[in-house]
XYZ file of N, CA and C in Angstrom:
372
model
N -18.971 12.444 -16.767
C -19.196 13.699 -17.455
C -19.701 14.742 -16.463
N -19.197 15.954 -16.598
C -19.550 17.034 -15.690
C -20.631 17.904 -16.310
N -21.594 18.282 -15.501
C -22.621 19.242 -15.907
C -22.530 20.471 -15.001
N -22.786 21.626 -15.587
C -22.736 22.891 -14.854
C -24.054 23.629 -15.015
N -24.566 24.149 -13.905
C -25.822 24.902 -13.940
C -25.636 26.196 -13.155
N -25.807 27.321 -13.844
C -25.673 28.614 -13.204
C -26.996 29.080 -12.621
N -26.897 29.953 -11.634
C -28.062 30.607 -11.064
C -27.617 31.923 -10.439
N -28.593 32.765 -10.125
C -28.288 33.997 -9.414
C -28.354 35.258 -10.241
N -28.564 35.126 -11.531
C -28.651 36.331 -12.348
C -29.930 37.096 -12.079
N -29.990 38.304 -12.602
C -31.170 39.140 -12.427
C -30.867 40.584 -12.738
N -31.736 41.449 -12.278
C -31.580 42.883 -12.523
C -31.156 43.584 -11.241
N -30.257 44.524 -11.394
C -29.751 45.258 -10.238
C -29.394 46.668 -10.687
N -29.425 47.598 -9.764
C -29.037 48.971 -10.088
C -27.522 49.112 -9.998
N -27.030 50.080 -10.730
C -25.596 50.360 -10.696
C -25.144 50.608 -9.259
N -23.999 50.055 -8.930
C -23.478 50.165 -7.573
C -23.863 48.999 -6.689
N -24.786 48.194 -7.152
C -25.257 47.060 -6.380
C -24.382 45.830 -6.537
N -24.852 44.733 -5.943
C -24.093 43.482 -5.940
C -24.976 42.318 -6.355
N -24.346 41.333 -6.928
C -25.008 40.084 -7.306
C -24.011 38.958 -7.087
N -24.499 37.812 -6.644
C -23.647 36.636 -6.545
C -24.204 35.543 -7.453
N -23.370 35.103 -8.354
C -23.720 34.015 -9.255
C -23.188 32.699 -8.692
N -23.952 31.642 -8.915
C -23.533 30.311 -8.501
C -23.469 29.405 -9.720
N -22.593 28.427 -9.641
C -22.445 27.450 -10.716
C -22.277 26.093 -10.049
N -23.338 25.308 -10.074
C -23.318 24.008 -9.413
C -22.836 22.943 -10.385
N -21.837 22.194 -9.963
C -21.280 21.127 -10.781
C -21.792 19.783 -10.305
N -22.118 18.930 -11.244
C -22.538 17.577 -10.921
C -21.810 16.607 -11.844
N -21.890 15.324 -11.496
C -21.157 14.333 -12.263
C -19.779 14.108 -11.669
N -18.919 13.514 -12.457
C -17.578 13.190 -11.993
C -16.668 14.417 -12.111
N -16.513 15.137 -11.013
C -15.698 16.355 -10.995
C -14.296 16.102 -10.451
N -13.954 14.847 -10.232
C -12.687 14.525 -9.577
C -11.471 14.983 -10.371
N -11.597 15.054 -11.689
C -10.448 15.449 -12.504
C -10.533 16.901 -12.967
N -11.538 17.613 -12.525
C -11.688 19.023 -12.915
C -10.766 19.878 -12.064
N -9.890 20.648 -12.706
C -8.882 21.383 -11.960
C -8.959 22.892 -12.151
N -9.659 23.334 -13.167
C -9.682 24.769 -13.456
C -11.109 25.209 -13.771
N -11.479 26.376 -13.278
C -12.832 26.891 -13.411
C -12.782 28.347 -13.883
N -13.808 28.728 -14.617
C -13.818 30.108 -15.089
C -15.212 30.666 -15.243
N -15.290 31.975 -15.210
C -16.516 32.713 -15.515
C -16.271 33.551 -16.769
N -17.247 33.512 -17.646
C -17.190 34.266 -18.890
C -18.454 35.121 -18.999
N -18.406 36.119 -19.831
C -19.616 36.881 -20.111
C -19.632 37.291 -21.573
N -20.840 37.499 -22.060
C -20.991 37.873 -23.467
C -22.176 38.801 -23.634
N -21.953 39.832 -24.404
C -22.990 40.781 -24.787
C -23.323 40.520 -26.249
N -24.587 40.572 -26.631
C -24.939 40.334 -28.041
C -24.117 41.207 -28.981
N -23.567 40.578 -29.985
C -22.779 41.301 -30.962
C -21.312 41.432 -30.619
N -20.938 40.951 -29.428
C -19.539 41.016 -29.008
C -19.020 39.615 -28.698
N -17.699 39.492 -28.696
C -17.101 38.210 -28.370
C -17.230 37.901 -26.884
N -17.284 36.629 -26.598
C -17.288 36.193 -25.200
C -15.930 36.502 -24.582
N -15.946 36.984 -23.355
C -14.692 37.298 -22.664
C -14.608 36.565 -21.337
N -13.435 36.051 -21.055
C -13.182 35.431 -19.770
C -12.864 36.498 -18.747
N -13.512 36.452 -17.594
C -13.325 37.513 -16.615
C -12.715 37.048 -15.301
N -12.865 35.781 -14.958
C -12.315 35.311 -13.676
C -12.058 33.812 -13.758
N -10.911 33.396 -13.209
C -10.523 31.996 -13.276
C -9.941 31.559 -11.932
N -10.081 30.264 -11.669
C -9.587 29.753 -10.399
C -9.237 28.293 -10.551
N -8.175 27.857 -9.847
C -7.887 26.435 -9.822
C -8.144 25.891 -8.417
N -8.007 24.587 -8.260
C -8.341 23.960 -6.980
C -7.345 24.318 -5.881
N -6.197 24.845 -6.256
C -5.236 25.284 -5.238
C -5.562 26.662 -4.696
N -6.552 27.309 -5.303
C -6.957 28.629 -4.839
C -6.355 29.774 -5.611
N -5.537 29.472 -6.604
C -4.982 30.550 -7.431
C -6.078 31.148 -8.291
N -6.023 32.462 -8.459
C -7.044 33.155 -9.248
C -6.398 34.142 -10.204
N -7.148 34.491 -11.221
C -6.730 35.560 -12.106
C -7.984 36.228 -12.650
N -7.900 37.548 -12.863
C -9.071 38.323 -13.265
C -8.753 39.216 -14.460
N -9.777 39.497 -15.221
C -9.673 40.509 -16.267
C -9.582 41.868 -15.574
N -8.819 42.758 -16.133
C -8.584 44.047 -15.491
C -9.878 44.805 -15.208
N -10.855 44.678 -16.077
C -12.084 45.460 -15.942
C -12.916 45.055 -14.730
N -12.660 43.878 -14.162
C -13.433 43.425 -13.006
C -12.574 43.285 -11.760
N -11.283 43.438 -11.913
C -10.367 43.266 -10.782
C -10.714 44.250 -9.676
N -10.805 43.740 -8.455
C -11.139 44.580 -7.312
C -12.633 44.700 -7.062
N -13.450 44.292 -8.025
C -14.912 44.349 -7.865
C -15.533 42.955 -7.822
N -14.961 42.033 -8.573
C -15.493 40.676 -8.648
C -14.561 39.717 -7.913
N -15.159 38.680 -7.306
C -14.377 37.665 -6.620
C -14.889 36.287 -6.998
N -13.986 35.448 -7.462
C -14.333 34.065 -7.790
C -13.952 33.193 -6.601
N -14.807 32.223 -6.296
C -14.512 31.314 -5.199
C -15.109 29.949 -5.504
N -14.614 28.961 -4.781
C -15.027 27.581 -5.024
C -15.304 26.887 -3.705
N -16.478 26.314 -3.585
C -16.793 25.466 -2.449
C -16.516 24.033 -2.891
N -15.369 23.508 -2.486
C -14.969 22.194 -2.975
C -15.892 21.087 -2.495
N -16.454 21.246 -1.304
C -17.336 20.201 -0.776
C -18.600 20.087 -1.620
N -19.168 21.233 -1.957
C -20.400 21.230 -2.740
C -20.108 21.242 -4.231
N -18.833 21.427 -4.548
C -18.405 21.606 -5.932
C -19.274 22.670 -6.592
N -19.314 23.819 -5.965
C -20.032 24.961 -6.504
C -19.077 26.132 -6.669
N -19.142 26.723 -7.828
C -18.319 27.889 -8.146
C -19.159 29.133 -7.965
N -18.569 30.174 -7.424
C -19.290 31.425 -7.204
C -18.581 32.593 -7.891
N -19.367 33.607 -8.196
C -18.805 34.880 -8.650
C -19.539 35.980 -7.904
N -18.861 36.594 -6.952
C -19.411 37.729 -6.229
C -19.078 38.988 -7.008
N -20.094 39.701 -7.402
C -19.910 40.895 -8.214
C -20.390 42.115 -7.433
N -19.479 43.012 -7.153
C -19.792 44.222 -6.396
C -19.567 45.454 -7.255
N -20.105 46.565 -6.810
C -19.966 47.856 -7.496
C -20.265 47.670 -8.981
N -21.392 47.093 -9.264
C -21.735 46.780 -10.647
C -21.978 48.043 -11.455
N -21.610 47.951 -12.730
C -21.772 49.050 -13.668
C -22.671 48.600 -14.813
N -23.307 49.531 -15.491
C -24.155 49.138 -16.630
C -23.393 48.298 -17.664
N -22.106 48.570 -17.827
C -21.332 47.803 -18.805
C -21.046 46.373 -18.350
N -21.414 46.029 -17.126
C -21.301 44.640 -16.675
C -22.498 43.799 -17.118
N -23.507 44.436 -17.678
C -24.676 43.703 -18.149
C -24.257 42.722 -19.235
N -24.624 41.461 -19.058
C -24.211 40.428 -20.006
C -24.836 39.100 -19.603
N -24.648 38.120 -20.469
C -24.970 36.737 -20.130
C -23.703 36.104 -19.558
N -23.797 35.627 -18.331
C -22.640 35.074 -17.643
C -22.692 33.546 -17.659
N -21.565 32.951 -18.000
C -21.474 31.505 -18.129
C -20.271 30.996 -17.351
N -20.445 29.856 -16.682
C -19.310 29.232 -16.014
C -18.783 28.087 -16.875
N -17.546 27.747 -16.651
C -16.911 26.681 -17.403
C -15.887 25.972 -16.530
N -15.570 24.742 -16.908
C -14.619 23.953 -16.119
C -13.854 23.017 -17.034
N -12.703 22.604 -16.562
C -11.908 21.679 -17.343
C -10.731 21.135 -16.560
N -10.085 20.172 -17.162
C -8.877 19.603 -16.563
C -7.688 20.258 -17.241
N -7.192 21.316 -16.600
C -6.110 22.067 -17.217
C -5.438 22.928 -16.172
N -4.232 23.387 -16.463
C -3.587 24.322 -15.542
C -4.187 25.716 -15.670
N -3.972 26.513 -14.632
C -4.356 27.916 -14.657
C -3.108 28.745 -14.919
N -3.169 29.591 -15.908
C -2.079 30.508 -16.194
C -2.469 31.883 -15.661
N -1.759 32.353 -14.650
C -2.072 33.655 -14.064
C -1.879 34.730 -15.119
N -2.896 35.565 -15.238
C -2.881 36.610 -16.243
C -3.582 36.211 -17.520
N -3.826 34.913 -17.675
C -4.475 34.434 -18.887
C -5.752 33.678 -18.579
N -5.679 32.651 -17.749
C -6.837 31.857 -17.401
C -6.560 30.379 -17.548
N -7.605 29.594 -17.621
C -7.466 28.157 -17.779
C -6.982 27.848 -19.188
N -6.080 26.898 -19.305
C -5.535 26.548 -20.610
C -6.619 25.999 -21.524
N -7.516 25.184 -20.992
C -8.612 24.663 -21.806
C -9.787 24.333 -20.880
N -10.959 24.577 -21.418
C -12.202 24.323 -20.696
C -13.122 23.565 -21.624
N -13.678 22.454 -21.149
C -14.475 21.630 -22.046
C -15.907 21.416 -21.583
N -16.266 22.027 -20.453
C -17.637 21.907 -19.977
C -18.166 23.297 -19.694
N -19.370 23.579 -20.203
C -19.928 24.919 -20.099
C -21.357 24.847 -19.566
N -21.715 25.852 -18.796
C -23.088 25.982 -18.346
C -23.945 26.651 -19.404
N -25.210 26.873 -19.074
C -26.141 27.428 -20.060
C -26.198 28.950 -19.997
N -25.685 29.530 -18.919
C -25.635 30.980 -18.801
C -26.761 31.533 -17.953
N -26.476 32.680 -17.359
C -27.481 33.410 -16.587
C -27.305 34.893 -16.866
N -28.410 35.582 -17.037
C -28.365 36.969 -17.485
C -28.299 37.930 -16.301
N -27.405 38.892 -16.402
C -27.294 39.966 -15.416
C -27.517 41.297 -16.135
N -28.436 42.073 -15.614
C -28.733 43.383 -16.182
C -28.521 44.448 -15.113
N -27.665 45.411 -15.418
C -27.363 46.493 -14.481
C -27.911 47.792 -15.057
N -28.802 48.413 -14.326
C -29.416 49.653 -14.799
C -28.754 50.860 -14.135
N -28.709 51.938 -14.874
C -28.061 53.152 -14.359
C -29.024 54.012 -13.563
C-alpha cells in the first residue's frame, strides 16, 4: 500500500514561488501516474498537473507555463514548482497517485491514493 505525504505549503506574496513536495512510501513499484490537485472551500477539487513515469506531463490551462510537475524516481518524491503565484492560486493542494495511464490533456485515468493536503495562501 502506498502512502503520500505533502509538504512545502505556506504563505507567499503574489509573484512569488513555492515548491510542494509529495513523499511516497510503501510499495510504489506499480504506481505509474501522479497528479496534483487543489481545492478552495465551496468549490470542486480540480486537477492541475499530472505526470507519468515516462516523463509525460499535462497541465490545466490556468497553471500552464507557471507550474512544473516533476518526479524524483529514486526518492519517489513528486514535486510541484509554482512560480508567478496569484491570489487565485490560494488553495489546499493534494497529491495523488495510481496505476493508470496518463491521458495528455486530461490527466491520470484513475488515482487511488491521496495525500492529506497542504495549504498555500497567496496574498496580493
